[in-house]
Tab-separated table of C-alpha atoms in Angstrom:
chain	number	residue	atom	x	y	z
A	1	MET	CA	117.683	111.247	131.132
A	2	LYS	CA	116.007	108.561	133.367
A	3	PRO	CA	116.206	104.861	132.274
A	4	TYR	CA	114.891	104.298	128.466
A	5	TYR	CA	113.147	107.719	127.755
A	6	TYR	CA	113.220	111.504	128.929
A	7	SER	CA	109.920	111.663	129.686
A	8	LEU	CA	107.192	114.860	130.157
A	9	SER	CA	107.761	114.431	134.432
A	10	GLU	CA	111.473	114.561	134.308
A	11	TYR	CA	111.337	117.708	131.896
A	12	LEU	CA	109.107	119.261	133.880
A	13	LYS	CA	110.942	118.662	137.246
A	14	GLU	CA	114.589	119.629	135.600
A	15	THR	CA	112.760	122.849	134.009
A	16	TYR	CA	110.160	123.935	136.311
A	17	GLY	CA	110.988	122.370	139.670
A	18	CYS	CA	107.761	120.481	140.216
A	19	LYS	CA	105.207	118.783	138.707
A	20	MET	CA	102.467	119.822	137.036
A	21	TYR	CA	99.376	119.052	136.000
A	22	LYS	CA	97.038	119.457	132.783
A	23	LEU	CA	93.889	121.178	132.945
A	24	SER	CA	92.153	120.726	129.573
A	25	LEU	CA	90.238	123.713	128.369
A	26	SER	CA	87.990	124.382	125.379
A	27	GLY	CA	88.012	127.422	123.546
A	28	GLY	CA	84.910	126.446	122.252
A	29	MET	CA	86.277	125.963	118.753
A	30	THR	CA	85.808	124.211	115.738
A	31	CYS	CA	88.014	122.375	113.234
A	32	PRO	CA	88.316	122.952	108.986
A	33	ASN	CA	87.565	119.320	108.903
A	34	ARG	CA	84.535	120.149	110.028
A	35	ASP	CA	82.502	123.405	109.010
A	36	GLY	CA	83.343	122.622	105.247
A	37	ARG	CA	86.592	124.918	104.123
A	38	ILE	CA	87.958	121.623	104.187
A	39	ASP	CA	85.564	118.509	104.889
A	40	THR	CA	82.636	118.092	107.010
A	41	ARG	CA	83.185	115.190	108.328
A	42	GLY	CA	86.427	115.331	110.265
A	43	CYS	CA	89.679	112.953	110.308
A	44	ILE	CA	88.598	109.779	109.776
A	45	PHE	CA	89.633	109.102	113.706
A	46	CYS	CA	88.104	111.527	115.371
A	47	SER	CA	85.235	111.171	118.138
A	48	ALA	CA	82.339	113.613	118.463
A	49	GLY	CA	85.071	115.375	121.096
A	50	GLY	CA	87.033	116.411	118.352
A	51	SER	CA	89.817	114.751	120.431
A	52	GLY	CA	88.382	116.570	123.733
A	53	ASP	CA	86.764	114.078	125.185
A	54	PHE	CA	88.416	114.680	128.475
A	55	SER	CA	88.490	118.565	128.236
A	56	GLY	CA	86.860	121.059	130.616
A	57	GLU	CA	83.488	121.530	128.784
A	58	ALA	CA	83.080	117.982	128.422
A	59	LEU	CA	84.007	116.671	131.690
A	60	ILE	CA	82.268	119.872	133.679
A	61	GLY	CA	79.669	121.064	130.831
A	62	ASN	CA	77.480	123.330	130.558
A	63	SER	CA	75.377	124.353	133.825
A	64	ALA	CA	74.374	127.471	134.262
A	65	SER	CA	75.931	128.951	137.043
A	66	LEU	CA	79.562	128.396	134.693
A	67	LEU	CA	77.740	130.296	131.750
A	68	ALA	CA	76.525	133.516	133.791
A	69	GLY	CA	80.191	134.579	133.564
A	70	GLY	CA	80.921	132.640	130.275
A	71	ILE	CA	81.970	133.553	126.486
A	72	VAL	CA	80.584	133.936	123.022
A	73	THR	CA	82.679	131.877	120.597
A	74	PRO	CA	83.168	132.877	116.837
A	75	GLN	CA	80.745	130.119	116.237
A	76	HIS	CA	78.199	132.199	118.355
A	77	THR	CA	77.289	129.899	120.698
A	78	LYS	CA	78.340	130.078	124.813
A	79	ILE	CA	81.320	128.351	126.569
A	80	PRO	CA	81.986	129.045	130.015
A	81	GLY	CA	84.470	131.229	130.633
A	82	ILE	CA	88.297	130.869	131.111
A	83	ALA	CA	88.681	131.523	134.676
A	84	ALA	CA	85.566	129.556	135.841
A	85	GLN	CA	86.895	126.480	133.681
A	86	ILE	CA	90.289	126.484	135.515
A	87	GLU	CA	88.944	126.830	139.098
A	88	ALA	CA	86.709	123.322	137.638
A	89	GLU	CA	89.101	121.445	136.653
A	90	LYS	CA	90.958	122.412	139.678
A	91	ALA	CA	88.636	120.862	141.715
A	92	LEU	CA	88.105	117.800	139.519
A	93	ILE	CA	91.645	116.670	140.020
A	94	SER	CA	92.155	118.276	143.906
A	95	ARG	CA	91.732	114.415	145.006
A	96	LYS	CA	95.545	113.762	143.414
A	97	TYR	CA	97.070	117.247	142.982
A	98	ASN	CA	96.851	120.448	144.851
A	99	GLY	CA	100.326	121.797	144.184
A	100	GLY	CA	99.116	125.075	142.491
A	101	GLN	CA	101.369	124.762	138.867
A	102	TYR	CA	99.313	123.865	135.930
A	103	ILE	CA	99.380	123.571	132.744
A	104	ALA	CA	96.262	124.765	131.019
A	105	TYR	CA	95.725	122.645	127.644
A	106	PHE	CA	93.422	123.677	124.483
A	107	GLN	CA	93.002	120.233	123.739
A	108	SER	CA	89.728	119.727	121.584
A	109	TYR	CA	89.732	120.942	117.692
A	110	THR	CA	91.777	123.445	116.357
A	111	ASN	CA	92.444	125.943	118.519
A	112	THR	CA	93.874	128.788	116.604
A	113	TYR	CA	91.371	127.950	113.849
A	114	ALA	CA	89.127	131.644	115.399
A	115	PRO	CA	90.503	135.736	114.840
A	116	ALA	CA	93.249	136.742	116.726
A	117	ASP	CA	91.373	138.285	118.812
A	118	TYR	CA	89.084	136.013	120.192
A	119	LEU	CA	92.460	133.649	120.505
A	120	ARG	CA	93.645	136.763	122.701
A	121	GLN	CA	90.848	136.990	124.912
A	122	ILE	CA	90.846	133.390	125.800
A	123	PHE	CA	94.498	132.702	125.796
A	124	THR	CA	96.043	135.868	127.997
A	125	GLU	CA	92.917	134.856	130.434
A	126	ALA	CA	94.354	131.358	130.883
A	127	ILE	CA	98.083	132.753	130.914
A	128	ARG	CA	97.545	135.717	133.672
A	129	HIS	CA	96.066	133.085	135.739
A	130	ASP	CA	98.194	132.583	138.729
A	131	ASP	CA	97.804	129.434	139.426
A	132	VAL	CA	99.017	128.330	135.367
A	133	ARG	CA	102.633	127.944	134.097
A	134	ILE	CA	102.475	127.020	130.815
A	135	LEU	CA	100.166	127.547	127.792
A	136	SER	CA	99.579	124.533	125.873
A	137	ILE	CA	97.788	124.644	122.685
A	138	ALA	CA	96.492	122.145	120.269
A	139	THR	CA	95.806	122.182	116.226
A	140	ARG	CA	96.516	122.189	112.528
A	141	PRO	CA	99.433	123.426	110.955
A	142	ASP	CA	97.275	124.739	108.195
A	143	CYS	CA	95.546	126.785	110.621
A	144	ILE	CA	98.818	128.647	111.869
A	145	THR	CA	99.152	132.534	110.391
A	146	PRO	CA	101.870	135.205	110.545
A	147	ALA	CA	99.174	136.834	112.963
A	148	ILE	CA	98.190	134.117	115.161
A	149	VAL	CA	102.238	133.633	115.407
A	150	THR	CA	102.668	137.188	116.482
A	151	LEU	CA	100.086	136.713	119.329
A	152	LEU	CA	101.693	133.515	120.356
A	153	SER	CA	105.305	135.104	120.445
A	154	GLU	CA	103.297	138.008	122.802
A	155	LEU	CA	102.202	135.262	125.172
A	156	ASN	CA	105.346	133.309	125.305
A	157	ALA	CA	107.580	136.424	126.905
A	158	ILE	CA	105.105	136.372	129.664
A	159	LYS	CA	105.108	132.449	130.313
A	160	PRO	CA	106.303	129.284	128.482
A	161	VAL	CA	103.524	128.463	124.873
A	162	TRP	CA	103.952	125.308	123.943
A	163	VAL	CA	102.137	125.079	120.153
A	164	GLU	CA	100.990	121.013	119.426
A	165	LEU	CA	100.455	120.276	116.125
A	166	GLY	CA	98.621	116.792	114.923
A	167	LEU	CA	101.100	115.781	111.612
A	168	GLN	CA	100.462	111.969	112.642
A	169	THR	CA	102.263	110.749	109.280
A	170	ILE	CA	104.525	111.860	106.701
A	171	HIS	CA	103.084	109.696	104.419
A	172	GLU	CA	100.374	110.713	101.476
A	173	SER	CA	98.768	107.696	101.055
A	174	SER	CA	97.734	107.619	105.020
A	175	ALA	CA	97.666	111.597	104.871
A	176	ARG	CA	94.744	111.180	102.676
A	177	TYR	CA	92.719	107.695	104.148
A	178	ILE	CA	93.245	109.350	107.421
A	179	ARG	CA	90.890	112.426	105.556
A	180	ARG	CA	93.981	115.119	107.543
A	181	GLY	CA	93.653	117.602	105.260
A	182	TYR	CA	97.031	119.669	104.114
A	183	SER	CA	100.252	118.345	103.028
A	184	LEU	CA	103.035	118.092	104.480
A	185	SER	CA	104.572	121.284	103.641
A	186	VAL	CA	102.118	123.084	105.479
A	187	PHE	CA	103.501	121.122	108.395
A	188	ASP	CA	107.198	122.436	107.351
A	189	ASP	CA	105.951	125.439	106.986
A	190	ALA	CA	104.020	125.735	110.582
A	191	MET	CA	106.916	124.286	112.075
A	192	LYS	CA	109.114	127.103	110.581
A	193	MET	CA	106.989	129.599	111.564
A	194	LEU	CA	106.824	128.901	115.127
A	195	SER	CA	110.623	127.849	115.367
A	196	ASP	CA	111.640	131.529	114.028
A	197	ALA	CA	109.522	133.263	116.817
A	198	GLY	CA	110.962	130.621	119.679
A	199	ILE	CA	107.883	128.717	120.201
A	200	GLU	CA	108.274	125.160	121.703
A	201	THR	CA	106.033	122.723	119.750
A	202	ILE	CA	105.104	119.254	120.814
A	203	VAL	CA	103.993	116.617	117.145
A	204	HIS	CA	101.575	114.141	117.277
A	205	MET	CA	102.686	110.524	115.687
A	206	ILE	CA	99.919	108.047	115.447
A	207	LEU	CA	100.851	104.590	115.587
A	208	GLY	CA	99.282	101.575	113.951
A	209	LEU	CA	97.552	103.547	110.527
A	210	PRO	CA	95.715	100.910	108.353
A	211	SER	CA	98.306	99.745	105.953
A	212	GLU	CA	100.910	101.741	107.419
A	213	SER	CA	104.253	99.321	108.013
A	214	GLN	CA	106.386	99.589	111.283
A	215	GLU	CA	109.085	101.357	108.223
A	216	MET	CA	106.733	103.648	107.276
A	217	MET	CA	105.986	104.687	111.190
A	218	LEU	CA	110.144	104.739	112.116
A	219	GLN	CA	110.355	106.954	108.807
A	220	THR	CA	107.257	109.415	110.401
A	221	ALA	CA	109.221	109.345	113.653
A	222	ASP	CA	112.661	109.958	112.043
A	223	TYR	CA	111.373	112.749	109.768
A	224	ILE	CA	109.914	114.416	113.565
A	225	GLY	CA	113.158	113.923	114.974
A	226	HIS	CA	114.574	115.932	112.465
A	227	SER	CA	112.072	118.897	112.226
A	228	GLY	CA	113.125	120.992	115.096
A	229	ALA	CA	110.291	120.110	117.303
A	230	SER	CA	111.067	120.144	121.370
A	231	GLY	CA	108.400	116.657	121.952
A	232	ILE	CA	106.515	114.227	121.074
A	233	LYS	CA	103.613	112.300	122.029
A	234	LEU	CA	102.994	109.423	120.330
A	235	GLN	CA	99.488	107.498	119.872
A	236	LEU	CA	98.429	103.998	119.294
A	237	LEU	CA	95.619	103.840	117.187
A	238	HIS	CA	92.416	103.893	118.458
A	239	ILE	CA	88.953	102.632	116.985
A	240	LEU	CA	86.111	104.659	119.021
A	241	SER	CA	82.923	104.130	118.426
A	242	GLY	CA	80.384	106.277	116.184
A	243	THR	CA	83.872	106.782	113.982
A	244	ASP	CA	84.210	106.737	110.116
A	245	LEU	CA	87.675	104.294	111.277
A	246	ALA	CA	85.291	102.021	113.598
A	247	ARG	CA	82.961	101.685	110.216
A	248	ASP	CA	86.181	100.340	108.516
A	249	TYR	CA	87.709	98.083	111.129
A	250	GLU	CA	84.133	96.780	111.311
A	251	GLU	CA	83.751	95.937	108.100
A	252	LYS	CA	87.508	94.024	108.298
A	253	LEU	CA	89.715	96.286	105.916
A	254	PHE	CA	92.641	96.458	108.655
A	255	THR	CA	93.657	95.140	112.174
A	256	VAL	CA	95.075	97.211	115.194
A	257	MET	CA	98.460	96.887	116.128
A	258	THR	CA	98.611	93.585	119.291
A	259	GLU	CA	100.252	95.366	122.052
A	260	ASP	CA	103.669	92.910	121.199
A	261	GLU	CA	103.632	94.690	117.785
A	262	TYR	CA	103.174	98.353	119.612
A	263	LEU	CA	105.890	97.615	121.997
A	264	ASP	CA	108.541	96.836	118.890
A	265	CYS	CA	108.004	99.202	116.789
A	266	LEU	CA	107.872	102.020	120.202
A	267	GLY	CA	111.359	100.738	121.163
A	268	LYS	CA	112.775	101.177	117.448
A	269	ILE	CA	111.293	104.848	117.350
A	270	LEU	CA	112.344	105.747	120.748
A	271	GLU	CA	116.389	104.959	120.095
A	272	ILE	CA	115.981	107.004	116.874
A	273	LEU	CA	114.823	110.570	118.803
A	274	PRO	CA	117.433	113.018	119.764
A	275	PRO	CA	117.632	112.115	123.105
A	276	ASP	CA	117.031	115.388	124.201
A	277	MET	CA	113.422	115.659	122.740
A	278	VAL	CA	110.766	115.412	125.133
A	279	ILE	CA	108.714	112.214	125.179
A	280	HIS	CA	104.742	113.934	126.130
A	281	ARG	CA	103.249	110.303	125.484
A	282	LEU	CA	104.001	106.826	124.575
A	283	THR	CA	100.212	105.882	124.252
A	284	GLY	CA	97.232	107.730	124.593
A	285	ASP	CA	93.876	107.196	126.159
A	286	GLY	CA	90.503	106.805	124.249
A	287	ALA	CA	87.738	107.078	125.986
A	288	LYS	CA	87.088	103.520	127.702
A	289	LYS	CA	82.977	103.820	126.603
A	290	LEU	CA	84.162	104.934	122.977
A	291	LEU	CA	86.751	102.516	122.967
A	292	LYS	CA	86.544	99.526	119.739
A	293	ALA	CA	89.687	98.682	119.585
A	294	PRO	CA	92.283	97.376	120.262
A	295	LEU	CA	90.518	96.110	124.177
A	296	TRP	CA	94.138	95.302	125.489
A	297	SER	CA	95.325	99.770	125.463
A	298	ALA	CA	91.986	100.026	127.587
A	299	ASN	CA	93.934	98.992	130.632
A	300	LYS	CA	97.076	102.424	130.889
A	301	LYS	CA	98.512	101.075	134.354
A	302	GLN	CA	99.033	97.962	132.945
A	303	VAL	CA	99.768	98.614	129.413
A	304	MET	CA	102.840	101.410	130.968
A	305	ASN	CA	104.525	98.175	133.104
A	306	ARG	CA	104.699	96.070	130.459
A	307	MET	CA	105.907	98.564	128.641
A	308	ASN	CA	108.799	99.442	131.449
A	309	ARG	CA	109.748	95.886	131.787
A	310	TYR	CA	110.189	95.955	127.591
A	311	PHE	CA	112.200	98.740	127.855
A	312	LYS	CA	114.444	97.301	130.394
A	313	GLU	CA	114.804	93.924	129.334
A	314	ASN	CA	115.471	95.219	126.017
A	315	ASN	CA	117.933	97.595	126.758
A	316	ILE	CA	116.069	100.670	124.919
A	317	CYS	CA	117.412	103.959	125.148
A	318	GLN	CA	116.048	107.023	123.601
A	319	GLY	CA	118.612	108.266	120.924
A	320	ARG	CA	120.605	105.782	121.186
A	321	LEU	CA	120.649	105.041	116.990
A	322	TYR	CA	119.677	108.889	116.557
A	323	GLN	CA	121.629	110.046	113.585
């Protein structure tokens, strides 16, 4: 492990022998927290893009040329075909990377919230692409079913499949406030199904939720560390314009974490996580045009430099206090 923590970059180089870039793809799905099955408002922190402001559909648009060979979604809309999205995404990042090794990342909204036949179509098109090494799917635990796990197992036999689950917190009071829409036992059940099928899981956690103390955040991190997840995404709470969370923030119902508070909490979390748990994210990228707070988080390079300096000065070592 490199100093301080086991990064995704290090894991990819150890496991696959190379660096990879994510291609953010859209499956054109919605979310049970938006279509009325659970709620219509979405999670309190989600923008209109459903945590996918950087997804392929958001970035490349729906040009006539891309839609010509597009896909009709379960919502009867049309999106660019997966192969077209992959090529467009590769072109977007070609100045930074042209190594031919990519992670196909279905990011926005809930990417198992569709019939299995539709999921088979789009996921197979992604995983069969010559340049795709890994298929990564972001979803909700309450949208993991036995039929979907069977499909993911079949795909996992072709190339590695990762499933990202948006847990955010183990505390029911916080879960209610953010309108998560499912209980902790639902997360546990989804984790067991995926683990039994041999599918790698990455769990999302938000730091800085209103009314959560540092101790509560450490409890969530410890729970994830013992959940069987192979990786974790640690996300600073971002206040984005147009969300209900932004309204509560403007009404001064809570404050956001300072950079010092965030670094202190992050260091403590890393030390209680398993030493072999892959750290997929340490802060997050809020769309700058939407970000209301905390504004110190907008300069990601500066934040990462300060983070590494803090880890060095405080001798942070992932897993040092893991039990």
